[in-house]
Every structure is written in C-alpha cells, then in structure tokens.
Coordinates of C-alpha atoms in Angstrom, one line a residue:
M118 CA 4.6 -23.4 23.1
R119 CA 1.0 -23.6 22.2
M120 CA -1.9 -21.3 23.0
M121 CA -5.6 -21.3 22.3
M122 CA -6.4 -18.7 19.8
P123 CA -9.5 -16.5 19.8
K124 CA -12.0 -17.5 17.1
N125 CA -13.3 -14.0 16.4
R126 CA -11.4 -10.9 15.6
D127 CA -12.5 -7.3 16.1
S128 CA -12.7 -5.6 12.7
S129 CA -13.5 -2.1 14.2
G130 CA -9.8 -1.2 14.3
M131 CA -9.1 -1.9 10.7
S132 CA -7.3 0.8 8.7
T133 CA -8.1 2.0 5.3
P134 CA -7.7 -0.5 2.5
T135 CA -4.3 1.0 1.6
A136 CA -3.0 0.0 4.9
S137 CA -2.0 -3.5 3.8
A138 CA -0.9 -5.3 0.7
R139 CA -2.7 -8.6 0.4
G140 CA -0.8 -11.8 -0.1
P141 CA 1.7 -12.5 -2.9
P142 CA 0.7 -13.5 -6.4
A143 CA -0.1 -17.2 -6.9
G144 CA 3.2 -19.1 -7.1
G145 CA 5.1 -16.3 -5.6
H146 CA 8.1 -16.4 -3.2
C147 CA 6.7 -17.5 0.1
R148 CA 8.9 -19.3 2.6
G149 CA 7.6 -22.5 4.1
L150 CA 4.0 -22.2 2.9
G151 CA 2.2 -25.6 2.8
A152 CA -1.2 -26.4 1.2
Q153 CA -3.1 -24.9 4.1
A154 CA -1.1 -21.7 3.8
R155 CA -1.7 -21.4 0.0
A156 CA -5.4 -22.0 0.5
G157 CA -5.4 -19.2 3.2
A158 CA -3.4 -16.9 0.9
R159 CA -6.0 -17.4 -1.8
Q160 CA -8.8 -16.6 0.6
H161 CA -6.9 -13.4 1.6
D162 CA -6.8 -12.0 -1.9
V163 CA -4.1 -13.8 -3.9
T164 CA -6.0 -12.6 -7.0
G165 CA -5.7 -9.0 -5.8
R166 CA -9.4 -8.5 -5.2
R167 CA -8.9 -6.4 -2.1
Y168 CA -11.1 -8.2 0.4
S169 CA -12.6 -11.7 0.7
D170 CA -16.4 -11.9 0.6
A171 CA -16.4 -12.3 4.4
R172 CA -14.3 -9.2 4.9
N173 CA -16.5 -7.2 2.5
R174 CA -19.6 -8.2 4.5
R175 CA -17.9 -7.1 7.8
A176 CA -16.7 -3.9 6.3
R177 CA -20.2 -3.0 5.0
A178 CA -21.7 -4.0 8.3
A179 CA -19.2 -1.8 10.2
F180 CA -19.9 1.1 7.9
S181 CA -23.7 0.8 8.3
A182 CA -23.3 0.7 12.1
R183 CA -20.9 3.6 12.3
G184 CA -22.5 5.9 9.8
S185 CA -20.6 9.0 9.0
A186 CA -22.2 11.7 11.2
G187 CA -18.9 12.1 13.1
T188 CA -17.3 14.0 10.2
S189 CA -20.4 15.5 8.7
L190 CA -20.8 19.3 8.8
A191 CA -24.3 19.2 7.4
G192 CA -25.9 17.4 10.3
A193 CA -28.1 15.1 8.4
V194 CA -28.1 11.3 8.7
A195 CA -26.2 9.6 5.9
V196 CA -27.7 6.8 3.9
A197 CA -26.0 3.4 4.1
V198 CA -24.2 3.1 0.8
N199 CA -21.1 1.1 0.0
A200 CA -18.8 4.1 0.1
Y201 CA -15.5 4.9 1.7
Q202 CA -15.3 5.5 5.4
P203 CA -12.3 7.4 6.8
R204 CA -10.2 5.4 9.2
G205 CA -10.0 6.1 12.9
A206 CA -6.2 6.0 13.4
E207 CA -6.3 6.5 17.1
G208 CA -8.4 3.4 17.6
T209 CA -6.1 1.0 15.8
I210 CA -4.0 -1.5 17.7
L211 CA -0.7 -0.3 16.3
H212 CA -1.4 3.3 17.1
G213 CA -2.3 2.4 20.7
L214 CA 0.9 0.3 21.2
V215 CA 3.2 3.0 20.0
R216 CA 1.3 5.6 22.0
D217 CA 1.4 3.6 25.2
H218 CA 4.9 2.1 25.0
L219 CA 7.1 4.4 22.9
E220 CA 8.6 6.2 25.9
T221 CA 9.4 2.9 27.5
F222 CA 11.1 1.6 24.4
L223 CA 13.2 4.8 24.0
R224 CA 14.2 4.6 27.7
D225 CA 15.2 0.9 27.5
A226 CA 17.2 1.5 24.3
A227 CA 19.0 4.5 26.0
E228 CA 19.8 2.5 29.2
R229 CA 21.4 -0.3 27.2
T230 CA 23.7 2.1 25.3
D231 CA 24.8 4.6 28.1
G232 CA 22.2 7.2 27.0
A233 CA 22.8 7.0 23.2
G234 CA 19.4 5.5 22.4
V235 CA 18.1 5.0 18.9
P236 CA 19.0 7.3 16.0
R237 CA 17.0 10.5 15.6
F238 CA 15.4 9.3 12.4
V239 CA 13.9 6.2 14.1
E240 CA 12.4 8.2 16.9
K241 CA 11.0 10.7 14.4
E242 CA 9.4 7.9 12.5
F243 CA 7.5 6.7 15.6
R244 CA 6.4 10.2 16.6
E245 CA 5.3 11.2 13.2
F246 CA 3.3 7.9 12.9
L247 CA 1.3 9.0 15.9
T248 CA 0.1 12.0 13.9
C249 CA -0.9 10.0 10.9
G250 CA -4.7 10.1 10.3
V251 CA -5.3 12.3 13.3
L252 CA -7.7 15.1 12.6
A253 CA -6.2 17.3 15.3
R254 CA -3.1 17.7 13.1
G255 CA -5.0 19.0 10.1
F256 CA -7.3 17.7 7.4
A257 CA -8.9 18.3 4.0
R258 CA -12.5 19.3 3.6
V259 CA -14.5 17.7 0.8
R260 CA -18.1 18.6 -0.1
C261 CA -20.8 17.2 -2.2
G262 CA -21.9 19.6 -4.9
D263 CA -25.5 18.3 -4.8
C264 CA -26.5 18.0 -1.1
A265 CA -23.6 20.0 0.6
Y266 CA -22.6 17.0 2.7
E267 CA -19.1 17.4 4.0
R268 CA -16.3 15.1 5.1
L269 CA -13.0 15.7 6.9
V270 CA -10.0 13.6 5.6
P271 CA -7.0 13.7 7.9
F272 CA -3.4 14.3 6.7
S273 CA -0.9 11.4 6.6
C274 CA 2.6 11.2 8.1
K275 CA 4.3 10.0 4.8
G276 CA 6.5 7.6 6.8
R277 CA 8.8 5.2 5.0
G278 CA 9.3 2.6 7.8
F279 CA 6.2 0.8 9.0
C280 CA 3.1 3.0 8.8
P281 CA 0.5 0.7 7.2
S282 CA -1.5 3.6 5.6
C283 CA 1.4 5.5 4.1
G284 CA 3.2 2.3 3.1
G285 CA 0.0 1.2 1.4
R286 CA -0.3 4.5 -0.5
R287 CA 3.3 4.3 -1.6
M288 CA 2.8 0.6 -2.7
S289 CA -0.2 1.5 -4.9
E290 CA 1.4 4.6 -6.3
Q291 CA 4.7 3.0 -7.2
A292 CA 3.0 -0.1 -8.6
A293 CA 0.9 2.1 -10.9
H294 CA 4.0 4.0 -12.0
L295 CA 5.9 0.8 -12.8
V296 CA 3.0 -0.7 -14.8
D297 CA 2.1 2.5 -16.7
E298 CA 5.4 4.2 -17.1
V299 CA 8.3 1.7 -16.8
L300 CA 7.7 -2.0 -17.6
P301 CA 7.1 -2.7 -21.3
R302 CA 4.4 -5.1 -22.4
V303 CA 6.7 -8.1 -22.4
P304 CA 6.9 -11.1 -20.1
V305 CA 8.3 -10.3 -16.7
R306 CA 10.0 -12.8 -14.3
Q307 CA 10.6 -12.2 -10.6
W308 CA 14.0 -13.2 -9.2
V309 CA 14.4 -13.1 -5.4
L310 CA 17.8 -13.2 -3.8
T311 CA 18.2 -13.7 0.0
V312 CA 21.6 -13.6 1.7
P313 CA 23.2 -15.1 4.9
H314 CA 22.3 -13.6 8.3
R315 CA 25.6 -11.9 8.8
L316 CA 25.4 -10.2 5.4
R317 CA 21.8 -9.0 6.1
Y318 CA 23.1 -7.2 9.2
L319 CA 25.8 -5.5 7.2
L320 CA 23.5 -4.4 4.4
A321 CA 20.9 -3.1 6.8
W322 CA 23.1 0.0 7.7
N323 CA 25.7 0.2 4.9
H324 CA 23.6 1.2 1.9
K325 CA 26.7 1.5 -0.4
L326 CA 27.5 -2.1 0.3
C327 CA 23.9 -3.0 -0.3
R328 CA 24.0 -1.3 -3.7
A329 CA 27.3 -3.1 -4.5
V330 CA 25.9 -6.5 -3.7
L331 CA 22.8 -5.7 -5.7
A332 CA 24.9 -4.7 -8.7
V333 CA 26.8 -8.0 -8.5
Y334 CA 23.6 -10.0 -8.4
V335 CA 21.8 -8.0 -11.2
R336 CA 24.9 -8.2 -13.5
A337 CA 24.9 -11.9 -13.2
V338 CA 21.2 -12.3 -14.0
L339 CA 21.3 -9.9 -17.0
G340 CA 24.4 -11.6 -18.2
F341 CA 22.6 -14.9 -18.0
Y342 CA 19.9 -13.6 -20.4
R343 CA 22.5 -12.0 -22.8
R344 CA 24.5 -15.3 -23.1
R345 CA 21.3 -17.2 -23.9
A346 CA 20.4 -14.6 -26.5
R347 CA 23.9 -14.8 -28.1
R348 CA 23.5 -18.6 -28.5
R349 CA 20.4 -17.8 -30.5
G350 CA 22.3 -15.3 -32.8
V351 CA 21.0 -12.1 -31.1
K352 CA 24.0 -9.8 -30.7
G353 CA 24.3 -6.5 -28.9
A354 CA 21.2 -7.2 -26.9
Q355 CA 20.2 -5.6 -23.6
G356 CA 18.0 -6.7 -20.8
G357 CA 16.3 -4.7 -18.1
A358 CA 15.1 -5.0 -14.5
V359 CA 13.6 -3.2 -11.6
T360 CA 14.7 -4.1 -8.0
V361 CA 12.9 -3.5 -4.8
I362 CA 15.0 -3.8 -1.7
Q363 CA 12.8 -5.3 1.0
R364 CA 13.9 -4.9 4.6
F365 CA 11.5 -7.3 6.3
G366 CA 10.7 -11.0 6.5
G367 CA 7.4 -12.7 7.1
G368 CA 8.0 -12.6 10.9
L369 CA 8.7 -8.9 11.1
N370 CA 12.4 -9.8 11.3
L371 CA 15.1 -7.7 9.6
N372 CA 15.8 -9.5 6.4
I373 CA 17.4 -7.5 3.6
H374 CA 16.7 -9.2 0.3
F375 CA 16.1 -8.3 -3.3
H376 CA 12.9 -8.7 -5.3
T377 CA 14.0 -8.1 -9.0
L378 CA 11.4 -7.9 -11.8
V379 CA 13.4 -8.9 -14.8
L380 CA 12.2 -8.5 -18.4
D381 CA 12.0 -12.2 -19.3
G382 CA 14.0 -11.9 -22.5
I383 CA 16.2 -9.4 -24.3
F384 CA 15.9 -6.3 -26.5
G385 CA 17.8 -6.2 -29.7
E386 CA 18.0 -3.6 -32.5
T387 CA 17.0 -4.6 -36.0
E388 CA 18.7 -3.5 -39.3
M389 CA 15.9 -0.9 -39.7
G390 CA 16.8 0.6 -36.3
S391 CA 13.7 -0.6 -34.4
L392 CA 13.7 -2.5 -31.1
E393 CA 12.6 -6.1 -31.1
F394 CA 12.0 -8.1 -27.9
H395 CA 13.2 -11.8 -27.9
P396 CA 11.4 -13.8 -25.2
A397 CA 13.6 -16.2 -23.2
E398 CA 12.9 -19.8 -22.3
P399 CA 12.1 -20.4 -18.6
P400 CA 15.2 -21.1 -16.6
T401 CA 15.7 -24.7 -15.4
D402 CA 16.6 -25.7 -11.9
A403 CA 20.2 -26.3 -13.0
D404 CA 20.3 -22.7 -14.5
V405 CA 19.2 -21.2 -11.2
A406 CA 21.7 -23.3 -9.2
R407 CA 24.6 -22.3 -11.5
L408 CA 23.6 -18.7 -11.3
L409 CA 23.3 -18.7 -7.5
A410 CA 26.8 -20.2 -7.3
T411 CA 28.1 -17.4 -9.5
V412 CA 26.4 -14.7 -7.4
R413 CA 27.7 -16.2 -4.2
R414 CA 31.3 -16.4 -5.5
R415 CA 31.3 -12.8 -6.7
V416 CA 29.7 -11.5 -3.5
Q417 CA 32.4 -13.2 -1.4
R418 CA 35.1 -11.7 -3.6
L419 CA 33.4 -8.3 -3.1
L420 CA 33.4 -8.7 0.7
A421 CA 37.0 -9.9 0.7
R422 CA 38.1 -6.8 -1.2
R423 CA 36.4 -4.6 1.4
G424 CA 37.8 -6.6 4.3
L425 CA 34.3 -7.8 5.3
D426 CA 34.7 -11.5 4.6
G427 CA 35.2 -12.4 8.3
G428 CA 38.1 -14.7 7.6
D429 CA 40.2 -13.5 10.5
A430 CA 38.2 -12.2 13.4
S431 CA 41.3 -10.6 15.0
E432 CA 41.9 -8.5 12.0
A433 CA 38.2 -7.7 11.3
P434 CA 37.6 -3.9 11.0
P435 CA 35.4 -2.3 13.6
D436 CA 31.7 -2.3 13.0
P437 CA 30.7 1.2 11.9
F438 CA 27.0 0.4 12.6
T439 CA 27.8 -0.2 16.3
E440 CA 29.9 2.9 16.5
E441 CA 27.3 5.2 14.9
A442 CA 24.1 3.8 16.4
P443 CA 24.8 1.1 19.1
A444 CA 21.2 0.7 20.1
L445 CA 19.9 0.2 16.6
A446 CA 22.8 -2.1 15.8
G447 CA 21.9 -4.3 18.7
I448 CA 18.2 -4.2 17.8
S449 CA 19.0 -5.0 14.1
S450 CA 21.4 -7.9 15.0
A451 CA 18.7 -9.5 17.2
S452 CA 16.0 -9.0 14.6
V453 CA 18.1 -10.7 11.9
Q454 CA 18.6 -13.7 14.1
G455 CA 14.9 -13.8 15.3
H456 CA 15.8 -12.9 18.9
V457 CA 14.7 -10.1 21.3
A458 CA 17.1 -7.3 22.2
L459 CA 15.2 -5.3 24.9
G460 CA 13.0 -5.9 27.9
P461 CA 13.0 -8.8 30.3
R462 CA 13.3 -11.4 27.5
A463 CA 16.4 -9.9 26.0
G464 CA 18.5 -12.5 24.2
A465 CA 15.6 -15.0 23.9
R466 CA 14.0 -16.1 20.6
V467 CA 10.8 -14.6 19.4
L468 CA 7.9 -16.7 20.6
Q469 CA 6.3 -18.7 17.8
I470 CA 2.7 -20.0 18.3
G471 CA 1.5 -23.3 16.8
R472 CA 4.9 -25.1 16.8
E473 CA 7.2 -26.9 19.1
P474 CA 9.4 -24.5 21.1
N475 CA 12.7 -25.9 20.1
A476 CA 11.9 -26.8 16.5
P477 CA 14.5 -25.4 13.9
W478 CA 13.6 -22.6 11.5
V479 CA 12.7 -24.3 8.3
T480 CA 12.9 -22.8 4.8
S481 CA 11.1 -23.9 1.7
R482 CA 12.5 -25.6 -1.4
G483 CA 10.8 -25.8 -4.7
P484 CA 11.1 -25.6 -8.5
C485 CA 13.5 -22.9 -9.9
Q486 CA 14.9 -22.3 -6.4
A487 CA 18.4 -23.0 -5.1
H488 CA 20.0 -22.6 -1.7
L489 CA 23.7 -22.5 -1.0
E490 CA 25.4 -21.6 2.3
G491 CA 22.8 -19.0 3.3
F492 CA 22.3 -17.6 -0.2
D493 CA 18.9 -18.4 -1.8
L494 CA 17.7 -17.7 -5.3
H495 CA 14.1 -18.1 -6.5
A496 CA 12.8 -17.6 -10.0
N497 CA 9.6 -19.6 -10.3
L498 CA 7.1 -16.7 -10.9
A499 CA 6.6 -15.1 -14.3
V500 CA 3.8 -12.8 -15.7
R501 CA 2.7 -12.9 -19.3
A502 CA 3.0 -9.9 -21.5
D503 CA -0.8 -9.4 -21.7
D504 CA -1.4 -9.8 -18.0
R505 CA -1.1 -6.2 -16.8
E506 CA -3.4 -6.7 -13.9
G507 CA -1.3 -9.6 -12.7
L508 CA 1.9 -7.5 -13.2
E509 CA 0.4 -4.8 -11.0
R510 CA -0.5 -7.3 -8.3
L511 CA 3.1 -8.6 -8.4
C512 CA 4.4 -5.0 -8.1
R513 CA 2.2 -4.3 -5.1
Y514 CA 3.4 -7.5 -3.5
V515 CA 7.1 -6.6 -3.8
L516 CA 6.3 -3.0 -2.7
R517 CA 4.0 -3.9 0.2
P518 CA 4.6 -2.4 3.7
P519 CA 5.8 -4.7 6.5
V520 CA 2.8 -4.4 8.8
A521 CA -0.9 -4.9 8.2
Q522 CA -3.3 -3.6 10.9
D523 CA -5.7 -6.5 10.5
R524 CA -3.0 -9.0 11.4
L525 CA -2.4 -7.6 14.9
E526 CA -4.3 -8.7 17.9
L527 CA -4.0 -8.0 21.6
T528 CA -4.1 -10.8 24.1
G529 CA -5.7 -10.6 27.5
D530 CA -2.4 -9.9 29.2
G531 CA -1.4 -7.0 26.9
R532 CA 0.9 -8.9 24.6
V533 CA 0.6 -8.7 20.8
L534 CA -0.2 -11.6 18.5
V535 CA 1.0 -11.1 14.9
L536 CA -0.9 -13.3 12.4
L537 CA 1.3 -14.7 9.8
K538 CA 0.3 -14.5 6.1
G539 CA 0.1 -18.3 6.0
E540 CA 1.2 -21.2 8.2
W541 CA 4.9 -21.9 8.0
S542 CA 6.1 -25.4 7.2
D543 CA 7.0 -26.0 10.8
G544 CA 3.4 -25.2 11.9
T545 CA 3.9 -21.6 13.1
T546 CA 0.8 -19.5 12.6
H547 CA 1.4 -16.5 14.9
L548 CA 4.2 -14.7 16.6
L549 CA 3.8 -13.4 20.1
F550 CA 5.5 -10.1 21.2
E551 CA 5.6 -8.0 24.3
P552 CA 4.7 -4.4 23.2
V553 CA 8.3 -3.2 23.5
E554 CA 9.5 -6.2 21.6
L555 CA 7.2 -5.3 18.7
L556 CA 8.5 -1.7 18.7
E557 CA 12.1 -2.8 18.5
K558 CA 11.2 -4.9 15.5
L559 CA 9.6 -1.9 13.8
A560 CA 12.7 0.2 14.6
A561 CA 15.0 -2.2 12.9
L562 CA 12.8 -2.1 9.7
T563 CA 13.0 1.7 9.4
P564 CA 15.3 2.7 6.6
R565 CA 17.8 5.5 6.8
P566 CA 16.7 8.8 5.3
R567 CA 17.5 9.7 1.7
I568 CA 18.2 6.2 0.3
N569 CA 16.5 4.6 -2.6
L570 CA 14.8 1.3 -2.2
V571 CA 13.6 1.0 -5.8
L572 CA 16.4 0.7 -8.4
Y573 CA 16.5 0.3 -12.2
H574 CA 19.0 -1.6 -14.3
G575 CA 19.9 -2.3 -17.9
V576 CA 17.6 -0.9 -20.5
L577 CA 15.3 0.4 -17.8
A578 CA 18.1 2.5 -16.1
P579 CA 17.4 6.3 -16.1
H580 CA 20.2 7.1 -18.6
A581 CA 20.0 3.9 -20.8
R582 CA 20.2 4.7 -24.5
W583 CA 17.2 2.6 -25.4
R584 CA 15.1 3.5 -22.4
G585 CA 12.8 5.9 -24.2
R586 CA 11.9 3.2 -26.7
A587 CA 11.6 0.3 -24.3
V588 CA 9.5 1.6 -21.4
A589 CA 5.7 1.6 -21.4
H590 CA 4.5 5.2 -21.2
G591 CA 1.4 7.3 -22.0
G592 CA -0.1 7.3 -25.4
A593 CA -2.5 4.5 -26.4
E594 CA -1.2 2.0 -23.8
A595 CA -2.2 3.8 -20.7
R596 CA -4.5 6.8 -20.1
A597 CA -2.4 9.6 -18.7
P598 CA -3.7 10.9 -15.3
A599 CA -3.7 14.5 -16.6
E600 CA -5.9 13.5 -19.6
A601 CA -8.4 11.9 -17.2
N602 CA -8.3 14.9 -14.9
A603 CA -9.4 17.1 -17.8
A604 CA -12.2 14.7 -18.6
E605 CA -13.5 14.6 -15.1
P606 CA -13.1 18.0 -13.5
D607 CA -15.3 17.2 -10.5
R608 CA -12.6 15.0 -8.9
V609 CA -10.3 16.2 -6.2
E610 CA -7.3 17.6 -8.0
G611 CA -8.6 15.5 -10.9
C612 CA -8.9 11.8 -10.1
P613 CA -9.1 9.6 -13.2
D614 CA -10.7 6.3 -13.6
R615 CA -8.4 3.3 -13.8
A616 CA -6.3 3.3 -16.9
P617 CA -8.0 1.1 -19.5
E618 CA -6.3 -2.1 -20.6
A619 CA -5.1 -1.9 -24.2
E620 CA -5.1 -4.8 -26.5
T621 CA -1.9 -6.8 -26.5
R622 CA 0.6 -5.2 -28.9
A623 CA 3.6 -6.8 -30.5
C624 CA 6.9 -6.5 -28.7
R625 CA 8.3 -4.4 -31.5
E626 CA 8.8 -0.6 -31.3
P627 CA 9.6 1.7 -34.2
A628 CA 12.8 3.7 -33.8
D629 CA 11.0 7.0 -33.3
A630 CA 8.7 5.8 -30.5
A631 CA 10.5 7.9 -27.9
E632 CA 9.7 11.0 -29.9
R633 CA 6.0 10.5 -30.2
P634 CA 4.2 13.5 -28.7
R635 CA 1.8 13.1 -25.9
P636 CA -1.9 14.0 -26.6
S637 CA -2.5 17.7 -26.7
G638 CA -2.9 19.3 -23.3
V639 CA -1.6 16.3 -21.4
S640 CA 1.1 16.9 -18.7
K641 CA 2.5 14.1 -16.7
P642 CA 1.8 14.6 -13.0
R643 CA 4.5 13.7 -10.5
H644 CA 2.2 11.9 -8.0
W645 CA -1.1 10.1 -8.1
T646 CA -3.9 11.6 -6.2
W647 CA -5.3 9.9 -3.1
A648 CA -8.8 9.4 -4.7
N649 CA -7.3 8.0 -7.9
L650 CA -5.1 5.5 -6.0
M651 CA -8.0 4.3 -3.9
R652 CA -10.1 3.7 -7.0
R653 CA -7.4 2.0 -8.9
A654 CA -6.1 -0.3 -6.1
F655 CA -9.2 -1.1 -4.2
D656 CA -12.2 -0.1 -6.3
F657 CA -13.3 2.4 -3.6
D658 CA -14.9 5.6 -4.8
V659 CA -13.8 7.8 -2.0
L660 CA -15.5 10.9 -3.6
A661 CA -19.0 9.3 -3.7
C662 CA -21.3 11.1 -1.4
P663 CA -22.7 8.7 1.2
R664 CA -25.9 10.7 1.5
C665 CA -27.0 11.2 -2.1
G666 CA -24.5 9.3 -4.2
G667 CA -23.3 12.6 -5.9
R668 CA -19.8 13.7 -6.4
M669 CA -17.6 15.3 -3.7
S670 CA -14.8 17.7 -4.4
L671 CA -12.0 19.4 -2.4
I672 CA -12.9 22.8 -1.0
A673 CA -10.1 23.5 1.5
T674 CA -7.1 22.1 3.4
I675 CA -7.0 23.1 7.0
D676 CA -3.7 23.3 8.9
D677 CA -4.2 26.4 11.1
P678 CA -4.4 25.0 14.7
R679 CA -7.0 27.6 15.7
V680 CA -9.3 26.7 12.8
I681 CA -8.7 23.0 13.4
R682 CA -9.8 23.3 17.0
K683 CA -12.8 25.4 16.2
I684 CA -14.1 22.9 13.5
L685 CA -13.4 19.8 15.6
A686 CA -15.0 21.3 18.7
H687 CA -18.1 22.2 16.7
L688 CA -18.3 18.5 15.6
G689 CA -17.7 17.2 19.1
L690 CA -14.4 15.5 18.1
A691 CA -11.1 15.4 19.9
T692 CA -9.2 18.7 19.4
E693 CA -5.8 17.5 20.7
V694 CA -3.4 14.8 19.5
P695 CA -3.5 11.8 21.8
Q696 CA -0.8 12.1 24.5
L697 CA 2.0 9.5 24.9
H698 CA 1.9 7.3 28.0
P699 CA 4.8 7.9 30.4
S700 CA 7.7 5.4 30.5
R701 CA 6.9 2.3 32.5
S702 CA 9.3 0.7 35.0
P703 CA 10.6 -2.7 34.0
P704 CA 9.0 -5.7 35.9
G705 CA 10.5 -6.1 39.3
R706 CA 11.9 -2.6 39.6
S707 CA 10.3 -0.6 42.4
D708 CA 10.2 3.2 42.9
P709 CA 13.0 4.1 45.4
F710 CA 11.0 7.0 46.7
S711 CA 7.7 5.1 47.1
D712 CA 8.2 4.6 50.8
L713 CA 8.9 8.2 51.6
P714 CA 6.2 10.2 53.3
A715 CA 4.3 12.7 51.1

C-alpha cells in the first residue's frame, strides 16, 4: 500500500523540547535502518543537539508569531527573543486524539470483554494525560524581578506510559542522575537483548518473570567480563551494569526488551585496598553469538521450570494475564504481533506506508549482533570514558518516551500517520492508524503501577560492597545541584547551570573515596528542577524574561479552582478542562431509536 505524503508539516502543535528524545546515538541499536535512515537520524539530532537548524528556524518563527501575551499578566508586548515558550497541550494532535476517541476506545474494549474493559490504571493514565499542561488544572506563576513580566506554567500529569512531556522530563532527569551519580568515568558498552514474540507477551504483564529473565541475561554478560579478566590474572573482580526495560518498539508495538549499559571492563581491588578498573577488549562477533546461545539456553530452562515453555499445549497453565485483564491481554497480544485488536480492522496487520503490503517484517544484522530463534543480542555501541556528553545522549536514548508529538500527523480522513525515526530496510517510512487503533497501542505500552523499569546490577547495585567507591558522585567530578542553587538564588527552587565537565581522571579510586565529605552546605536534592532540566537537556533558559532578558523566579503555585478561574478569566483564557467527546458508534451501526418520532 502506498500513499502520497504531504510535503509540509504543521509545527504549531509541537510540544516542549522535553516531549521527545531525539534519535539514538551514532552506531546505536536501530532495526533495519539503511543509509537513508542513518542520514535522516543525523539530521534529527543524532549528536544530541536538540533541533536541526531547520527546526530551530521554525521554532523561532513560531515564537515570534505567537508572542507571549496569552500568559502575560503585565499587559505589555513581549520582545521577540529566543526564549522558552510554554506549550499549548490542548492543541497537540495526541491530546486531540485522546480527547475525541477515548470514550470510543473504552467502549470497544468493554464490549469485547463482556464489560470488563481495560484495567483501571490504563484508563487513569489516559484521563490524567488530558490534564497535562492544561492551565485550568493549576499552574505556577513566575515573575521577572526587573520588569514584573509574568508567565503561567501549567502542571504536568507525571504519567509513566506515553505522555511525551512527562516522559521527556523523566528521560532527562534519569539520564542526568546516571551520568552524575551512578556511572563511573570508565568506558561503557550498550548490550541490547530482544526476545521472541511469545516471551514478550509474557513479560509485558508478569514483572517477576521479566526480572528473572533479566537476571539470567545480566549474569551471563557480567560472567563473560569476569572470565576474560581471570584469563588476564585479575581475580575477585566485579563488573557493573544498569538496565532500562523498554516496552515499545519503533512502530509503537509492544516489544519488551532490555537496554543494558555495562561498564566495559572490570573493577578489581589492589593490595593497597584501592579499586582499579581494567578495561576490556571489544567483544567479537563470535563472543556475542556464544553469549546469546548461553542466554537463550538459560532462559529456556527458566521457562521450563515455571511451566511456561509451551512444550505441551494441553498441559499449559492458564494465562493469568487473560484472567486478570482480558481486554489488555488481547490488546497486548495484537501489539506484540503488529496487528490490530479493536475496531473494524480487528485482526488485520498495522498498515505500513512506503512498502509492499505483503512484504515480510525484516530485521537488521550487523557487527557484534547475533540472532537465534527469536533472541537477538547487539553490542556494537560503546562510549569512551572521557565522553560524558556522549554517555548522557546514550542514557537519554535508552530512557526516551515511546511517542514524539512531532512525528504524528493527521490525514484528511481523520486517520493518524506516525513518522518512523528512519526508513526501515523494507522501505517502510510511516505507519497508518485509525484513532482507536493508536489508543490501543498506547494502552499496551502503559506499565503497571509500582514496578521499576530501571535496574542496577553488580558493583552498581544498591547494596554492593564497592558501590560507594565505584560510582560517580558529587565532589570535583560533577557540580552538585544544591551547590549551584546556593550560587544562583534567583532561580526557581535553585536551578544550576549544566554541571561542568571535569578533566579525564584515572580509573583508580583510593579506598576511602566513599567517605570523602561533600562540600560544606551541599545537600543532595532528590529531583532535578524543571528549569535546570530544560537548560541541561535542551539549552533552553526557561527563566529568561522574554520582555527584558532579566531573570524570572517562582512567586506562587495556584491549585485553588476559584483562583484558577479568576486568573484565567482575567487573561481571556479557557477556564475549564477540555471535555471528552462522547463515544462514537462503529461504522455501519445505526441508532435503533433514530426512526422514532420526537
């Protein structure tokens, strides 16, 4: 199926820069990307530079055209400066799709499961998303100390599933934490394990099984490093790793897989009691193939012990996923297979644009990558010890949210085009969804509450004996946020500049490194502030006054509905949260009461 694609895209509905993680680091794990895709990925910020030049020009033009009088309490016309402009969440494509089709999606899911519908946490995720960035649900007031210009910054929903803005903030915050507080200044290699379709479905709901499979995989990788170190005479050594459990694939399909950032070497203790890092040689293709065979064999043994190997279908245990959440189970199963579960196209494959309709799904093969009966292991991306910016880009890539606002586009008939990050090897450039189909894909990507998707192993584990001496933390290596807050009190809650890059230090720590005191008066904050994250991740100074260029600071947070309505009414802004569109009847279904007289 082929379709003529529009040449120009409307950028007025773009979300804030934190709404999307740009493409993977150069050489990263990308399925089926050819030369054209890699060129496109470089254009769309492989180097982590936020926007391409063209997007910067469009963003500045949009800012100049919009101005900022809509949220100004001072009433003066703002000057056109390259400053942050609050997003209009209600005007984005994704917000409109959820607002107009959520009730239809919930009704379809309930009808297919005798009224059970989707789990409560999935419905809550959608409804909370509709309040994200909406001024009518509350906001913060920031004011310039020089000219009294004010701006309203809406609250977020803090969703964990698919919200581009909240996912972008979480991506930036966790990446900064990993680089500043966890990962030592040693080489880091990314290992990516994908599993067969049936196992993805099991891992999507059974988090204990997901943790068990991850433990099998990480033990095999860290054991590989320890064996190589023993052959070099290093005994009693320990490796370390951080794993991000990603739930999505490039086509918004449910694809549970593991991105593991492994210290590319091993820590050993010297006779003097200090830690010394021994870098490892890059793995060969044969090493990766042997390691994948080991992981596959151990995972199959694990599944057999739990009666999940599928050897005898007649004796297979009942599916707890189907029993607990039948609607979400059906949606997840279809998403794993690249099919549609709801609507008139239920059971059909997701429409791919730019390819032959019946072409097979093609996966990439390359150096340091092995594929065996549905299991795939990739280890061809490494970051040098002194490349902290590259490491942070890699962390953002593995922590990115599943959806980017600027990759969604509406067609003339109301369907949704999803622009792929790069052209697949089979020629696919876009995916085409009915609105309800897109919502079902997002529902499958929503994780269950109270589960961890970022896990630590080996010497980086929370209770590891050497963790205090191995991790990168505070001191001379990274400027602590609290220290920067004290240096710049005019920031909202204290928003430091980006932590300066220190000179490359030797991978050798004295034994008492963990006991080194922090600088006087420095306390480690739990979370990064919004302004600090925007500055660090996107070089946006959100507290720069667009009128005079002065500094803005927080003066109040408004959550009282009466005060909210009063302020918004004074500014001529919407005082109510946008209402959901009623459920729509399926195509071909008529109202049985439409012929009755009024």
